[in-house]
PDB file of C-alpha atoms and ligand atoms in Angstrom:
ATOM      1  CA  MET A 226       3.500   8.605  21.866  1.00 73.00           C
ATOM      2  CA  ARG A 227       1.196  10.146  19.269  1.00 92.00           C
ATOM      3  CA  LYS A 228       0.019   7.675  16.595  1.00 98.00           C
ATOM      4  CA  VAL A 229       0.859   8.971  13.110  1.00 98.00           C
ATOM      5  CA  ALA A 230       0.210   6.961   9.943  1.00 99.00           C
ATOM      6  CA  ILE A 231       1.251   7.510   6.355  1.00 99.00           C
ATOM      7  CA  VAL A 232      -0.908   5.630   3.855  1.00 99.00           C
ATOM      8  CA  THR A 233       0.427   5.867   0.316  1.00 99.00           C
ATOM      9  CA  GLY A 234      -2.109   5.811  -2.516  1.00 98.00           C
ATOM     10  CA  ALA A 235      -4.954   6.730  -0.175  1.00 99.00           C
ATOM     11  CA  SER A 236      -7.150   8.865  -2.431  1.00 98.00           C
ATOM     12  CA  ARG A 237      -9.290   5.819  -3.304  1.00 98.00           C
ATOM     13  CA  GLY A 238      -9.589   2.038  -3.067  1.00 98.00           C
ATOM     14  CA  ILE A 239      -7.779   0.039  -0.384  1.00 98.00           C
ATOM     15  CA  GLY A 240      -5.673   3.027   0.666  1.00 99.00           C
ATOM     16  CA  ALA A 241      -8.660   5.310   1.291  1.00 98.00           C
ATOM     17  CA  ALA A 242     -10.446   2.627   3.343  1.00 98.00           C
ATOM     18  CA  THR A 243      -7.254   2.072   5.353  1.00 99.00           C
ATOM     19  CA  ALA A 244      -6.718   5.784   5.992  1.00 99.00           C
ATOM     20  CA  GLU A 245     -10.295   6.158   7.246  1.00 98.00           C
ATOM     21  CA  LEU A 246     -10.076   3.067   9.460  1.00 98.00           C
ATOM     22  CA  LEU A 247      -6.734   4.071  10.997  1.00 98.00           C
ATOM     23  CA  ALA A 248      -8.111   7.553  11.693  1.00 98.00           C
ATOM     24  CA  LYS A 249     -11.079   5.970  13.512  1.00 98.00           C
ATOM     25  CA  ASN A 250      -8.500   4.095  15.576  1.00 98.00           C
ATOM     26  CA  GLY A 251      -6.763   7.228  16.782  1.00 98.00           C
ATOM     27  CA  TYR A 252      -4.126   7.821  14.109  1.00 98.00           C
ATOM     28  CA  ALA A 253      -3.382  11.211  12.654  1.00 98.00           C
ATOM     29  CA  VAL A 254      -3.215  10.200   8.990  1.00 99.00           C
ATOM     30  CA  CYS A 255      -1.324  11.405   5.947  1.00 99.00           C
ATOM     31  CA  VAL A 256      -3.435  10.650   2.870  1.00 99.00           C
ATOM     32  CA  ASN A 257      -0.939  10.418   0.020  1.00 99.00           C
ATOM     33  CA  TYR A 258      -2.064  10.510  -3.610  1.00 98.00           C
ATOM     34  CA  LEU A 259      -0.487  10.724  -7.047  1.00 98.00           C
ATOM     35  CA  GLY A 260      -2.608  13.242  -8.970  1.00 98.00           C
ATOM     36  CA  ASN A 261      -6.200  13.157  -7.815  1.00 98.00           C
ATOM     37  CA  GLU A 262      -6.257  16.104  -5.411  1.00 98.00           C
ATOM     38  CA  THR A 263     -10.061  16.219  -5.190  1.00 98.00           C
ATOM     39  CA  ARG A 264     -10.292  12.585  -4.085  1.00 98.00           C
ATOM     40  CA  GLY A 265      -7.399  13.015  -1.628  1.00 98.00           C
ATOM     41  CA  ASN A 266      -9.139  16.010  -0.065  1.00 98.00           C
ATOM     42  CA  GLU A 267     -12.434  14.097   0.084  1.00 98.00           C
ATOM     43  CA  VAL A 268     -10.787  11.351   2.156  1.00 99.00           C
ATOM     44  CA  VAL A 269      -9.339  13.980   4.500  1.00 99.00           C
ATOM     45  CA  ALA A 270     -12.767  15.644   4.783  1.00 98.00           C
ATOM     46  CA  ALA A 271     -14.429  12.295   5.620  1.00 98.00           C
ATOM     47  CA  ILE A 272     -11.842  11.685   8.360  1.00 98.00           C
ATOM     48  CA  LYS A 273     -12.297  15.169   9.818  1.00 98.00           C
ATOM     49  CA  LYS A 274     -16.091  14.799   9.733  1.00 98.00           C
ATOM     50  CA  ASN A 275     -15.678  11.766  12.009  1.00 98.00           C
ATOM     51  CA  GLY A 276     -13.548  13.794  14.436  1.00 98.00           C
ATOM     52  CA  GLY A 277     -10.174  12.589  13.146  1.00 98.00           C
ATOM     53  CA  ASN A 278      -7.046  14.396  12.032  1.00 98.00           C
ATOM     54  CA  ALA A 279      -5.612  14.083   8.519  1.00 98.00           C
ATOM     55  CA  ILE A 280      -3.673  15.874   5.811  1.00 99.00           C
ATOM     56  CA  ALA A 281      -3.484  15.169   2.078  1.00 99.00           C
ATOM     57  CA  VAL A 282      -0.048  15.167   0.437  1.00 99.00           C
ATOM     58  CA  LYS A 283       0.554  14.816  -3.276  1.00 99.00           C
ATOM     59  CA  ALA A 284       3.694  12.766  -3.932  1.00 99.00           C
ATOM     60  CA  ASP A 285       4.738  10.233  -6.545  1.00 99.00           C
ATOM     61  CA  VAL A 286       6.236   7.263  -4.698  1.00 99.00           C
ATOM     62  CA  SER A 287       8.244   6.369  -7.779  1.00 98.00           C
ATOM     63  CA  LYS A 288      10.308   9.535  -7.191  1.00 98.00           C
ATOM     64  CA  GLU A 289      12.749   9.730  -4.307  1.00 98.00           C
ATOM     65  CA  GLU A 290      12.504  13.522  -3.973  1.00 98.00           C
ATOM     66  CA  ASP A 291       8.714  13.272  -3.633  1.00 99.00           C
ATOM     67  CA  ILE A 292       9.025  10.672  -0.875  1.00 99.00           C
ATOM     68  CA  LEU A 293      11.516  12.870   1.021  1.00 99.00           C
ATOM     69  CA  ARG A 294       9.132  15.823   0.763  1.00 99.00           C
ATOM     70  CA  LEU A 295       6.198  13.655   1.893  1.00 99.00           C
ATOM     71  CA  PHE A 296       8.006  12.560   5.066  1.00 99.00           C
ATOM     72  CA  ALA A 297       9.274  16.085   5.793  1.00 98.00           C
ATOM     73  CA  THR A 298       5.695  17.406   5.512  1.00 98.00           C
ATOM     74  CA  VAL A 299       4.417  14.748   7.891  1.00 98.00           C
ATOM     75  CA  ASP A 300       7.238  15.482  10.402  1.00 98.00           C
ATOM     76  CA  LYS A 301       6.213  19.119  10.390  1.00 98.00           C
ATOM     77  CA  GLU A 302       2.433  18.805  10.365  1.00 98.00           C
ATOM     78  CA  LEU A 303       1.678  15.588  12.264  1.00 98.00           C
ATOM     79  CA  GLY A 304       4.913  14.456  13.908  1.00 98.00           C
ATOM     80  CA  PRO A 305       7.151  11.442  13.237  1.00 98.00           C
ATOM     81  CA  VAL A 306       5.470   8.493  11.553  1.00 98.00           C
ATOM     82  CA  THR A 307       4.660   5.454  13.708  1.00 98.00           C
ATOM     83  CA  ALA A 308       2.833   3.397  11.050  1.00 99.00           C
ATOM     84  CA  LEU A 309       3.600   3.289   7.326  1.00 99.00           C
ATOM     85  CA  VAL A 310       1.301   1.546   4.843  1.00 99.00           C
ATOM     86  CA  ASN A 311       3.038   1.082   1.493  1.00 99.00           C
ATOM     87  CA  ASN A 312      -0.165   0.735  -0.498  1.00 98.00           C
ATOM     88  CA  ALA A 313       0.366   2.882  -3.627  1.00 98.00           C
ATOM     89  CA  GLY A 314       0.788   0.719  -6.662  1.00 98.00           C
ATOM     90  CA  THR A 315       0.183   0.323 -10.349  1.00 97.00           C
ATOM     91  CA  ASN A 316      -0.328  -2.776 -12.475  1.00 96.00           C
ATOM     92  CA  GLY A 317       1.181  -1.015 -15.456  1.00 96.00           C
ATOM     93  CA  GLY A 318      -1.630  -2.188 -17.761  1.00 95.00           C
ATOM     94  CA  ILE A 319      -2.202  -5.584 -19.347  1.00 94.00           C
ATOM     95  CA  CYS A 320       0.807  -6.510 -21.497  1.00 97.00           C
ATOM     96  CA  GLU A 321       2.419  -9.719 -22.692  1.00 98.00           C
ATOM     97  CA  VAL A 322       6.130 -10.127 -22.096  1.00 98.00           C
ATOM     98  CA  ALA A 323       6.574 -10.195 -25.887  1.00 98.00           C
ATOM     99  CA  ASP A 324       5.487  -6.546 -25.935  1.00 98.00           C
ATOM    100  CA  ILE A 325       7.048  -5.304 -22.710  1.00 98.00           C
ATOM    101  CA  THR A 326       9.159  -2.156 -22.860  1.00 98.00           C
ATOM    102  CA  PHE A 327      11.880  -1.007 -20.546  1.00 98.00           C
ATOM    103  CA  ASP A 328       9.836   2.101 -19.713  1.00 98.00           C
ATOM    104  CA  ARG A 329       6.756   0.103 -18.679  1.00 98.00           C
ATOM    105  CA  LEU A 330       8.863  -2.203 -16.510  1.00 98.00           C
ATOM    106  CA  HIS A 331      10.659   0.740 -14.983  1.00 98.00           C
ATOM    107  CA  SER A 332       7.465   2.612 -14.072  1.00 98.00           C
ATOM    108  CA  VAL A 333       5.915  -0.461 -12.422  1.00 98.00           C
ATOM    109  CA  PHE A 334       9.025  -1.374 -10.444  1.00 98.00           C
ATOM    110  CA  ALA A 335       9.724   2.266  -9.523  1.00 99.00           C
ATOM    111  CA  ALA A 336       6.268   2.698  -7.945  1.00 98.00           C
ATOM    112  CA  ASN A 337       5.732  -0.768  -6.465  1.00 98.00           C
ATOM    113  CA  VAL A 338       9.257  -1.761  -5.423  1.00 99.00           C
ATOM    114  CA  TYR A 339      11.544   1.286  -5.251  1.00 99.00           C
ATOM    115  CA  GLY A 340       8.770   3.361  -3.662  1.00 99.00           C
ATOM    116  CA  THR A 341       8.243   0.701  -0.999  1.00 99.00           C
ATOM    117  CA  PHE A 342      11.999   0.505  -0.259  1.00 99.00           C
ATOM    118  CA  ILE A 343      12.581   4.256  -0.064  1.00 99.00           C
ATOM    119  CA  ALA A 344       9.465   5.052   1.977  1.00 99.00           C
ATOM    120  CA  SER A 345      10.427   2.219   4.338  1.00 99.00           C
ATOM    121  CA  ARG A 346      13.937   3.647   4.671  1.00 99.00           C
ATOM    122  CA  GLU A 347      12.528   7.045   5.626  1.00 99.00           C
ATOM    123  CA  ALA A 348      10.071   5.492   8.094  1.00 99.00           C
ATOM    124  CA  VAL A 349      12.693   3.340   9.768  1.00 98.00           C
ATOM    125  CA  LYS A 350      14.995   6.311  10.396  1.00 98.00           C
ATOM    126  CA  ARG A 351      12.213   7.944  12.393  1.00 98.00           C
ATOM    127  CA  MET A 352      10.952   4.762  14.060  1.00 98.00           C
ATOM    128  CA  LYS A 353      14.434   3.889  15.334  1.00 98.00           C
ATOM    129  CA  GLU A 354      14.711   7.318  16.943  1.00 98.00           C
ATOM    130  CA  ASN A 355      11.273   7.041  18.517  1.00 96.00           C
ATOM    131  CA  GLY A 356      11.260   3.536  19.948  1.00 97.00           C
ATOM    132  CA  GLY A 357       9.607   1.529  17.169  1.00 98.00           C
ATOM    133  CA  GLY A 358       6.734   1.329  14.718  1.00 98.00           C
ATOM    134  CA  CYS A 359       4.906  -0.798  12.165  1.00 99.00           C
ATOM    135  CA  ILE A 360       5.172  -1.055   8.409  1.00 99.00           C
ATOM    136  CA  VAL A 361       2.608  -2.843   6.256  1.00 99.00           C
ATOM    137  CA  ASN A 362       3.222  -3.433   2.577  1.00 99.00           C
ATOM    138  CA  VAL A 363       0.458  -4.260   0.132  1.00 99.00           C
ATOM    139  CA  SER A 364       1.500  -6.872  -2.411  1.00 98.00           C
ATOM    140  CA  SER A 365      -0.811  -9.161  -4.406  1.00 98.00           C
ATOM    141  CA  GLU A 366      -1.672 -12.816  -4.825  1.00 98.00           C
ATOM    142  CA  ALA A 367      -0.568 -12.271  -8.443  1.00 97.00           C
ATOM    143  CA  SER A 368       2.946 -12.623  -6.982  1.00 98.00           C
ATOM    144  CA  LYS A 369       2.208 -16.352  -6.585  1.00 97.00           C
ATOM    145  CA  PHE A 370       0.359 -17.215  -9.800  1.00 94.00           C
ATOM    146  CA  GLY A 371       2.060 -14.696 -12.086  1.00 97.00           C
ATOM    147  CA  GLY A 372      -0.990 -12.661 -13.109  1.00 94.00           C
ATOM    148  CA  THR A 373      -2.671 -12.932 -16.500  1.00 93.00           C
ATOM    149  CA  ASN A 374      -0.587 -10.948 -18.958  1.00 95.00           C
ATOM    150  CA  LEU A 375       0.550  -8.988 -15.922  1.00 97.00           C
ATOM    151  CA  SER A 376       3.841 -10.726 -15.158  1.00 98.00           C
ATOM    152  CA  HIS A 377       5.582  -7.337 -14.806  1.00 98.00           C
ATOM    153  CA  TYR A 378       3.131  -6.481 -12.003  1.00 98.00           C
ATOM    154  CA  ALA A 379       3.268  -9.949 -10.437  1.00 98.00           C
ATOM    155  CA  ALA A 380       7.074  -9.914 -10.381  1.00 98.00           C
ATOM    156  CA  SER A 381       7.129  -6.495  -8.723  1.00 98.00           C
ATOM    157  CA  LYS A 382       4.790  -7.760  -5.980  1.00 98.00           C
ATOM    158  CA  ALA A 383       6.936 -10.876  -5.486  1.00 98.00           C
ATOM    159  CA  ALA A 384       9.821  -8.467  -4.850  1.00 99.00           C
ATOM    160  CA  VAL A 385       7.723  -6.736  -2.171  1.00 99.00           C
ATOM    161  CA  ASN A 386       7.096 -10.113  -0.484  1.00 98.00           C
ATOM    162  CA  THR A 387      10.790 -10.988  -0.407  1.00 98.00           C
ATOM    163  CA  PHE A 388      11.685  -7.502   0.794  1.00 98.00           C
ATOM    164  CA  THR A 389       9.228  -7.942   3.677  1.00 99.00           C
ATOM    165  CA  VAL A 390      10.956 -11.065   4.973  1.00 98.00           C
ATOM    166  CA  GLY A 391      14.499  -9.685   4.890  1.00 98.00           C
ATOM    167  CA  PHE A 392      13.609  -6.223   6.128  1.00 98.00           C
ATOM    168  CA  ALA A 393      11.490  -7.560   9.019  1.00 99.00           C
ATOM    169  CA  ARG A 394      14.495  -9.517  10.360  1.00 98.00           C
ATOM    170  CA  GLU A 395      16.752  -6.492  10.003  1.00 98.00           C
ATOM    171  CA  VAL A 396      14.572  -4.147  12.067  1.00 98.00           C
ATOM    172  CA  ALA A 397      13.050  -6.571  14.597  1.00 98.00           C
ATOM    173  CA  PRO A 398      15.638  -5.613  17.276  1.00 98.00           C
ATOM    174  CA  PHE A 399      14.414  -2.002  17.052  1.00 98.00           C
ATOM    175  CA  ASN A 400      10.787  -2.811  17.924  1.00 98.00           C
ATOM    176  CA  ILE A 401       9.786  -2.301  14.310  1.00 99.00           C
ATOM    177  CA  ARG A 402       7.462  -4.857  12.707  1.00 99.00           C
ATOM    178  CA  VAL A 403       7.124  -5.321   8.949  1.00 99.00           C
ATOM    179  CA  ASN A 404       4.342  -7.342   7.357  1.00 99.00           C
ATOM    180  CA  THR A 405       2.618  -7.648   4.014  1.00 99.00           C
ATOM    181  CA  VAL A 406      -1.036  -8.016   3.147  1.00 98.00           C
ATOM    182  CA  SER A 407      -1.518  -9.905  -0.099  1.00 98.00           C
ATOM    183  CA  PRO A 408      -4.997  -9.230  -1.490  1.00 98.00           C
ATOM    184  CA  GLY A 409      -6.783 -11.416  -4.000  1.00 97.00           C
ATOM    185  CA  VAL A 410      -9.306  -9.717  -6.261  1.00 96.00           C
ATOM    186  CA  ILE A 411     -10.664  -6.606  -4.569  1.00 97.00           C
ATOM    187  CA  ASP A 412     -13.412  -4.404  -5.978  1.00 96.00           C
ATOM    188  CA  THR A 413     -11.597  -1.151  -6.772  1.00 97.00           C
ATOM    189  CA  GLU A 414     -11.062   1.215  -9.673  1.00 94.00           C
ATOM    190  CA  MET A 415      -7.895  -0.713 -10.537  1.00 91.00           C
ATOM    191  CA  HIS A 416     -10.198  -3.111 -12.430  1.00 88.00           C
ATOM    192  CA  HIS A 417     -12.232  -0.447 -14.202  1.00 82.00           C
ATOM    193  CA  SER A 418      -9.893  -0.290 -17.185  1.00 80.00           C
ATOM    194  CA  SER A 419     -10.128  -4.081 -17.724  1.00 86.00           C
ATOM    195  CA  PRO A 420     -12.321  -5.345 -20.572  1.00 88.00           C
ATOM    196  CA  PRO A 421     -15.742  -6.606 -19.272  1.00 89.00           C
ATOM    197  CA  ASP A 422     -15.103 -10.197 -20.445  1.00 91.00           C
ATOM    198  CA  ARG A 423     -11.867 -10.279 -18.451  1.00 89.00           C
ATOM    199  CA  ILE A 424     -13.777  -9.249 -15.302  1.00 90.00           C
ATOM    200  CA  ALA A 425     -16.521 -11.805 -16.016  1.00 91.00           C
ATOM    201  CA  ASN A 426     -13.919 -14.587 -16.371  1.00 92.00           C
ATOM    202  CA  LEU A 427     -12.179 -13.413 -13.219  1.00 90.00           C
ATOM    203  CA  LEU A 428     -15.424 -13.563 -11.237  1.00 93.00           C
ATOM    204  CA  LYS A 429     -15.895 -17.218 -12.238  1.00 94.00           C
ATOM    205  CA  THR A 430     -12.586 -18.087 -10.510  1.00 93.00           C
ATOM    206  CA  LEU A 431     -13.580 -16.630  -7.133  1.00 96.00           C
ATOM    207  CA  PRO A 432     -14.600 -19.339  -4.625  1.00 97.00           C
ATOM    208  CA  MET A 433     -16.870 -16.977  -2.651  1.00 97.00           C
ATOM    209  CA  GLY A 434     -18.497 -15.857  -5.903  1.00 95.00           C
ATOM    210  CA  ARG A 435     -17.531 -12.249  -5.300  1.00 96.00           C
ATOM    211  CA  MET A 436     -14.598  -9.876  -5.100  1.00 97.00           C
ATOM    212  CA  GLY A 437     -13.368  -8.727  -1.723  1.00 98.00           C
ATOM    213  CA  ASN A 438     -14.201  -5.232  -0.593  1.00 98.00           C
ATOM    214  CA  VAL A 439     -11.727  -2.590   0.490  1.00 98.00           C
ATOM    215  CA  THR A 440     -12.768  -2.724   4.150  1.00 98.00           C
ATOM    216  CA  GLU A 441     -11.918  -6.425   4.308  1.00 98.00           C
ATOM    217  CA  VAL A 442      -8.318  -5.576   3.387  1.00 99.00           C
ATOM    218  CA  ALA A 443      -8.164  -2.448   5.556  1.00 99.00           C
ATOM    219  CA  GLU A 444      -9.234  -4.456   8.617  1.00 99.00           C
ATOM    220  CA  MET A 445      -6.198  -6.729   8.232  1.00 99.00           C
ATOM    221  CA  ILE A 446      -3.896  -3.730   7.838  1.00 99.00           C
ATOM    222  CA  LYS A 447      -5.400  -2.146  10.951  1.00 98.00           C
ATOM    223  CA  TRP A 448      -4.721  -5.345  12.921  1.00 99.00           C
ATOM    224  CA  LEU A 449      -1.125  -5.501  11.666  1.00 99.00           C
ATOM    225  CA  VAL A 450      -0.348  -1.987  12.952  1.00 98.00           C
ATOM    226  CA  SER A 451      -2.066  -2.663  16.285  1.00 98.00           C
ATOM    227  CA  PRO A 452      -0.538  -4.070  19.497  1.00 98.00           C
ATOM    228  CA  GLU A 453      -2.808  -7.130  19.048  1.00 98.00           C
ATOM    229  CA  SER A 454      -0.373  -8.405  16.386  1.00 98.00           C
ATOM    230  CA  SER A 455       2.737  -7.747  18.513  1.00 98.00           C
ATOM    231  CA  TYR A 456       4.476 -11.073  17.693  1.00 98.00           C
ATOM    232  CA  VAL A 457       3.628 -11.016  13.986  1.00 98.00           C
ATOM    233  CA  SER A 458       6.454  -9.795  11.758  1.00 99.00           C
ATOM    234  CA  GLY A 459       7.861 -10.881   8.411  1.00 98.00           C
ATOM    235  CA  ALA A 460       4.450 -12.359   7.547  1.00 99.00           C
ATOM    236  CA  ILE A 461       2.755 -12.302   4.154  1.00 98.00           C
ATOM    237  CA  ILE A 462      -0.945 -12.619   4.848  1.00 98.00           C
ATOM    238  CA  PRO A 463      -3.389 -13.482   2.061  1.00 98.00           C
ATOM    239  CA  VAL A 464      -6.774 -11.745   2.034  1.00 98.00           C
ATOM    240  CA  THR A 465      -8.287 -13.705  -0.810  1.00 98.00           C
ATOM    241  CA  GLY A 466     -11.623 -15.314   0.077  1.00 98.00           C
ATOM    242  CA  SER A 467      -9.754 -18.639  -0.305  1.00 96.00           C
ATOM    243  CA  ARG A 468      -8.896 -18.085  -3.959  1.00 93.00           C
TER     244      ARG A 468
HETATM  245  P1  LIG B 727      -6.584   1.943  -7.018  1.00 69.26           P
HETATM  246  O1  LIG B 727      -8.025   1.964  -6.665  1.00 69.26           O
HETATM  247  O2  LIG B 727      -6.162   1.892  -8.437  1.00 69.26           O
HETATM  248  O3  LIG B 727      -5.894   3.233  -6.300  1.00 69.26           O
HETATM  249  C1  LIG B 727      -4.531   3.445  -6.470  1.00 69.26           C
HETATM  250  C2  LIG B 727      -4.086   4.500  -5.489  1.00 69.26           C
HETATM  251  O4  LIG B 727      -2.657   4.628  -5.577  1.00 69.26           O
HETATM  252  C3  LIG B 727      -4.645   5.878  -5.796  1.00 69.26           C
HETATM  253  O5  LIG B 727      -4.795   6.561  -4.559  1.00 69.26           O
HETATM  254  C4  LIG B 727      -3.547   6.530  -6.641  1.00 69.26           C
HETATM  255  O6  LIG B 727      -3.555   7.966  -6.557  1.00 69.26           O
HETATM  256  C5  LIG B 727      -2.326   5.964  -5.955  1.00 69.26           C
HETATM  257  N1  LIG B 727      -1.102   5.887  -6.744  1.00 69.26           N
HETATM  258  C6  LIG B 727      -0.892   5.222  -7.904  1.00 69.26           C
HETATM  259  N2  LIG B 727       0.388   5.362  -8.286  1.00 69.26           N
HETATM  260  C7  LIG B 727       0.992   6.155  -7.352  1.00 69.26           C
HETATM  261  C8  LIG B 727       2.279   6.696  -7.210  1.00 69.26           C
HETATM  262  N3  LIG B 727       3.245   6.459  -8.105  1.00 69.26           N
HETATM  263  N4  LIG B 727       2.534   7.480  -6.132  1.00 69.26           N
HETATM  264  C9  LIG B 727       1.575   7.742  -5.211  1.00 69.26           C
HETATM  265  N5  LIG B 727       0.330   7.256  -5.300  1.00 69.26           N
HETATM  266  C10 LIG B 727       0.051   6.466  -6.357  1.00 69.26           C
HETATM  267  O7  LIG B 727      -5.799   0.747  -6.302  1.00 69.26           O
HETATM  268  P2  LIG B 727      -6.273  -0.417  -5.299  1.00 69.26           P
HETATM  269  O8  LIG B 727      -6.959  -1.448  -6.087  1.00 69.26           O
HETATM  270  O9  LIG B 727      -6.885   0.175  -4.095  1.00 69.26           O
HETATM  271  O10 LIG B 727      -4.837  -1.030  -4.935  1.00 69.26           O
HETATM  272  C11 LIG B 727      -4.082  -0.623  -3.813  1.00 69.26           C
HETATM  273  C12 LIG B 727      -2.924  -1.589  -3.668  1.00 69.26           C
HETATM  274  O11 LIG B 727      -3.430  -2.919  -3.564  1.00 69.26           O
HETATM  275  C13 LIG B 727      -1.976  -1.589  -4.863  1.00 69.26           C
HETATM  276  O12 LIG B 727      -0.643  -1.726  -4.416  1.00 69.26           O
HETATM  277  C14 LIG B 727      -2.406  -2.816  -5.641  1.00 69.26           C
HETATM  278  O13 LIG B 727      -1.357  -3.346  -6.418  1.00 69.26           O
HETATM  279  C15 LIG B 727      -2.809  -3.749  -4.522  1.00 69.26           C
HETATM  280  N6  LIG B 727      -3.726  -4.812  -4.920  1.00 69.26           N
HETATM  281  C16 LIG B 727      -4.963  -4.513  -5.435  1.00 69.26           C
HETATM  282  C17 LIG B 727      -5.788  -5.566  -5.793  1.00 69.26           C
HETATM  283  C18 LIG B 727      -7.174  -5.350  -6.359  1.00 69.26           C
HETATM  284  O14 LIG B 727      -7.797  -6.336  -6.797  1.00 69.26           O
HETATM  285  N7  LIG B 727      -7.694  -4.130  -6.363  1.00 69.26           N
HETATM  286  C19 LIG B 727      -5.361  -6.884  -5.659  1.00 69.26           C
HETATM  287  C20 LIG B 727      -4.106  -7.140  -5.137  1.00 69.26           C
HETATM  288  C21 LIG B 727      -3.302  -6.088  -4.777  1.00 69.26           C
HETATM  289  P3  LIG B 727      -4.460   8.882  -7.559  1.00 69.26           P
HETATM  290  O15 LIG B 727      -5.909   8.668  -7.149  1.00 69.26           O
HETATM  291  O16 LIG B 727      -4.008  10.277  -7.284  1.00 69.26           O
HETATM  292  O17 LIG B 727      -4.184   8.402  -8.947  1.00 69.26           O
END
């Protein structure tokens, strides 16, 4: 069967690296993005330049109607999805609980948690019909230590971890595997809005003395959607440089 991957949030960072790596490994790839059309198209162009097949689809994973349209587009243009990477996410900005608003909480949970649930639901419908598939969620090590003034984000990623365990058991009989990659601190634009002293303090806590790079996370995702990981499901795998 044709290998078709949807990578959410693939216009930059971990998602872009994953989309490019999966394309090199024979997947036709849907590069999803939120608003940055130019960057989404650049990832597609890079894939095509290497002989791969890809499309860019704008869709907000915090909106159910956008997710439905995303999957319908992929059905039509690439075929039914065989690998879903729920990578799109937002940290919602640094904020103490004392200042949290319902709207901020809602936007973080809608993208990180509801988006992961609903995209997974759409993928599983297709995977059940077509004999199986793989889903990889991207959570965060913040789910374990709570983040620093990012408890809204950390809690949303803890929800993704718990979802992974329950969902993996539910779909295991259908030859569908569900796993989560839990990155530590990875060098992406997600950190660009942080104050420089926050980044400097963060760097001091990293045992390898550096952030991870996007390829180091993408390689784990690639392995989790490959037959080499055929007995791995319901796992939450840290990619943290031992932090
Ligand atoms: P990033 O560089 O900030 O890129 C975020 C990507 O997600 C972009 O492609 C963005 O699209 C897209 N996106 C954001 N909200 C979306 C939405 N509602 N619907 C669809 N797409 C959306 O992020 P990153 O650092 O690569 O992070 C990727 C994942 O890894 C996230 O889930 C993040 O929580 C997790 N993670 C990151 C780190 C880290 O240190 N970087 C650590 C642990 C976990 P546009 O370009 O169109 O805006």
